[in-house]
Amino acid sequence: MRTIPVPVLRAASLIWPEELPFNRNWRTDVTHPVYAACAATIDHLQPRAHGGSNSELSNLVTACWPCNLQKSEFTLHRLGWALAEITSSAWDGLIYAYPDLWEEGHPNATAGDVRYHLAWLAAFFPPGSTST
Ligand SMILES: [Zn+2]
């Protein structure tokens, strides 16, 4: 499943708050279903409930929200699942569009949104990067 990082979705929601509503508490009655369907989440190969690390990179993978919920506290082995191969896909989760979405949406941002997005933009596009 192709996923989209939540900050990218939230920047789009700033531009189109009626069409792509987002609720800070992810209330499903007021948050667009694309968040639940496509948001990229961090999942743990060895579940946290079974002592899996939250900081060791080898224990962390990207999962869509539905797979993360289904996996729950189980191991991949227990579920009969296997990790998807990392491919050289050109899909970047729409990160390429994030600076433009933020540029367009920032007038609608709260102070908290500004802090959130500036931190994520710095993470995706560190100083000296040439991605923008
Ligand atoms: Zn998935």
XYZ file of C-alpha atoms and ligand atoms in Angstrom:
133
model
C 0.000 0.000 0.000
C 1.309 3.416 -0.880
C 1.233 5.608 2.195
C 1.311 9.357 2.726
C 2.985 10.921 5.770
C 0.475 12.620 8.057
C 2.159 16.058 7.814
C 1.634 16.026 4.042
C -2.057 15.190 4.502
C -2.403 17.858 7.198
C -0.879 20.515 4.919
C -3.484 19.622 2.282
C -6.205 19.851 4.943
C -5.119 23.416 5.697
C -5.807 24.303 2.069
C -9.064 22.352 1.758
C -10.528 22.174 5.283
C -14.044 21.350 4.047
C -13.079 18.753 1.447
C -10.258 17.136 3.448
C -11.138 17.702 7.111
C -8.674 16.713 9.834
C -9.307 16.500 13.538
C -6.322 16.677 15.880
C -7.763 13.710 17.840
C -8.461 11.777 14.632
C -12.194 11.753 15.404
C -13.490 9.578 12.592
C -16.711 11.572 12.273
C -14.794 14.748 11.411
C -11.591 13.442 9.823
C -11.448 12.526 6.145
C -11.200 8.731 5.590
C -7.960 9.160 3.617
C -6.191 9.583 6.958
C -7.287 6.143 8.144
C -6.718 4.552 4.747
C -3.385 6.022 3.654
C -1.544 7.608 6.574
C 1.972 6.288 7.038
C 2.553 4.961 10.545
C 5.553 3.575 12.367
C 5.088 -0.069 13.304
C 7.272 -2.354 15.390
C 8.431 -5.749 14.063
C 8.816 -6.993 17.634
C 5.709 -5.476 19.233
C 6.211 -2.973 22.033
C 3.905 -5.123 24.162
C 6.497 -7.904 23.862
C 9.521 -5.754 24.631
C 10.206 -4.473 21.109
C 12.324 -1.353 20.878
C 10.805 1.989 19.970
C 14.175 3.468 19.000
C 16.138 0.654 17.339
C 15.772 1.308 13.605
C 15.930 -2.404 12.802
C 12.649 -2.836 14.730
C 10.792 -0.020 12.943
C 8.936 -0.229 9.650
C 6.440 1.899 7.751
C 2.897 0.565 7.694
C -0.405 1.903 6.504
C -2.864 2.514 9.298
C -5.132 -0.461 8.451
C -2.177 -2.899 8.509
C -0.859 -1.362 11.737
C -4.266 -1.880 13.390
C -4.567 -5.434 12.081
C -1.062 -6.363 13.177
C -1.730 -5.056 16.662
C 0.451 -6.872 19.228
C 1.231 -9.829 16.977
C 4.508 -10.675 15.286
C 4.633 -11.031 11.505
C 5.382 -14.727 11.996
C 2.277 -15.227 14.144
C 0.128 -13.609 11.454
C 1.806 -15.418 8.585
C 2.809 -12.063 7.139
C 6.100 -11.117 5.512
C 7.753 -7.753 5.097
C 7.223 -6.203 1.694
C 10.369 -5.789 -0.336
C 11.814 -2.319 -0.401
C 11.627 -1.358 -4.046
C 13.106 1.479 -6.010
C 9.595 2.850 -6.545
C 9.374 6.497 -7.436
C 6.560 6.871 -4.876
C 7.693 9.280 -2.176
C 4.399 9.673 -0.311
C 3.826 13.059 -1.994
C 6.668 14.470 0.074
C 7.831 16.289 -3.058
C 4.606 18.361 -2.885
C 4.816 19.108 0.843
C 6.651 22.479 0.591
C 4.113 23.749 -1.940
C 1.159 22.458 0.101
C 2.548 24.181 3.191
C 3.181 27.388 1.248
C -0.464 27.399 0.142
C -1.950 26.235 3.443
C 0.097 28.107 6.026
C -2.168 31.188 6.152
C -4.820 28.897 7.703
C -2.403 27.404 10.248
C -2.513 27.828 14.008
C 0.693 28.518 15.948
C 0.765 24.825 16.823
C 0.410 23.891 13.158
C 3.325 26.178 12.292
C 5.623 24.498 14.841
C 4.481 21.049 13.674
C 5.011 21.716 9.980
C 8.307 23.594 10.323
C 9.700 20.633 12.285
C 8.522 18.147 9.645
C 9.750 20.296 6.751
C 13.176 20.463 8.395
C 13.145 16.677 8.788
C 12.146 16.005 5.184
C 14.279 18.780 3.706
C 17.309 19.306 5.936
C 19.430 22.381 5.257
C 21.642 21.706 2.270
C 19.243 19.198 0.704
C 18.310 19.844 -2.877
C 14.875 18.229 -2.891
C 12.829 21.417 -3.157
Zn -0.992 -1.804 4.640
